XYZ file of C-alpha atoms in Angstrom:
114
model
C 6.056 -30.961 -24.523
C 2.285 -30.677 -24.736
C 0.159 -27.611 -25.198
C -3.181 -27.068 -23.493
C -4.827 -27.881 -26.832
C -2.878 -31.171 -27.061
C -4.069 -32.128 -23.581
C -7.674 -31.164 -24.395
C -7.551 -33.319 -27.540
C -6.118 -36.227 -25.541
C -8.914 -35.902 -22.995
C -11.529 -35.788 -25.744
C -10.146 -38.983 -27.277
C -10.849 -40.830 -24.024
C -14.606 -40.340 -24.382
C -15.072 -41.234 -28.049
C -14.044 -44.527 -29.663
C -12.189 -42.972 -32.601
C -8.557 -43.616 -31.718
C -9.243 -46.538 -29.380
C -12.130 -48.990 -29.550
C -14.875 -48.836 -26.947
C -13.690 -52.252 -25.708
C -10.190 -50.827 -25.140
C -11.591 -47.791 -23.323
C -13.717 -50.081 -21.097
C -10.706 -52.299 -20.368
C -8.620 -49.267 -19.391
C -11.095 -48.395 -16.659
C -12.002 -51.865 -15.373
C -10.108 -53.251 -12.351
C -7.729 -56.051 -13.281
C -8.386 -59.520 -11.846
C -5.285 -61.003 -10.229
C -4.221 -64.642 -10.482
C -5.896 -65.350 -7.119
C -9.223 -64.035 -8.478
C -9.186 -60.806 -6.490
C -9.770 -57.463 -8.228
C -7.059 -54.805 -8.027
C -7.817 -51.086 -8.598
C -5.677 -50.756 -11.702
C -6.933 -50.915 -15.249
C -4.660 -51.056 -18.261
C -2.366 -48.259 -17.120
C -4.891 -46.272 -15.093
C -5.391 -46.114 -11.344
C -9.004 -46.725 -10.378
C -9.931 -45.263 -7.005
C -13.388 -44.018 -6.028
C -13.475 -40.514 -4.542
C -16.293 -40.031 -2.039
C -18.342 -42.707 -3.802
C -17.784 -41.370 -7.341
C -15.896 -43.390 -9.936
C -12.556 -41.784 -10.669
C -9.811 -42.858 -12.990
C -6.434 -41.236 -12.862
C -3.310 -41.098 -14.857
C -1.640 -37.839 -14.092
C -4.915 -36.246 -12.876
C -7.662 -37.251 -15.299
C -11.203 -37.748 -14.020
C -13.915 -39.090 -16.357
C -16.407 -36.356 -17.165
C -14.216 -33.697 -15.650
C -10.647 -33.128 -16.617
C -8.305 -31.072 -14.503
C -4.791 -30.782 -15.831
C -2.270 -29.609 -13.266
C 1.377 -29.478 -14.157
C 4.276 -28.759 -11.825
C 7.879 -28.097 -12.647
C 9.301 -28.209 -9.140
C 10.308 -31.273 -7.163
C 7.993 -30.283 -4.310
C 4.986 -29.627 -6.559
C 1.948 -31.806 -5.920
C -0.177 -31.539 -9.070
C -2.434 -34.417 -7.979
C -3.447 -32.550 -4.801
C -3.963 -29.348 -6.767
C -6.069 -31.163 -9.366
C -8.172 -32.719 -6.594
C -8.798 -29.344 -4.982
C -9.754 -27.794 -8.323
C -12.059 -30.731 -9.134
C -13.730 -30.168 -5.763
C -14.620 -26.613 -6.781
C -16.535 -28.008 -9.759
C -17.916 -31.153 -8.098
C -18.092 -30.791 -4.284
C -18.131 -34.584 -3.766
C -14.584 -34.657 -5.171
C -13.284 -32.044 -2.724
C -10.573 -33.246 -0.344
C -11.925 -33.849 3.143
C -10.734 -31.498 5.872
C -8.532 -33.207 8.459
C -10.226 -33.887 11.809
C -9.836 -31.212 14.449
C -7.097 -31.723 17.006
C -8.413 -32.088 20.557
C -7.521 -29.180 22.831
C -5.172 -30.679 25.437
C -5.386 -27.628 27.704
C -8.722 -25.786 27.337
C -7.961 -23.523 30.307
C -4.778 -22.219 28.707
C -6.536 -21.824 25.377
C -9.222 -19.747 27.090
C -6.584 -17.494 28.630
C -4.867 -16.996 25.296
C -8.144 -16.049 23.634
């Protein structure tokens, strides 16, 4: 059970080496190197996945420099999608991309319907 203030304090602790050392914070957000020498987009408990060319780190919705906390209490809830959409309102490069348009298989019929 966390309050909004608890979550804000947690977020703040990720940007200042008070609770964790700077080396630990850096390690959390650096891709791990696998035994075969290849990097993997996971860093010390955090998923590392660029969004439209911007560095993003997530663990339940956290983005460095911008924190969006979305909680859901229903099985069908998708807080990650909601957090992404909200982040996109603040930083347009983080906005989810619209799906490509579906080709009109019958333009003549579509014209009649219009």
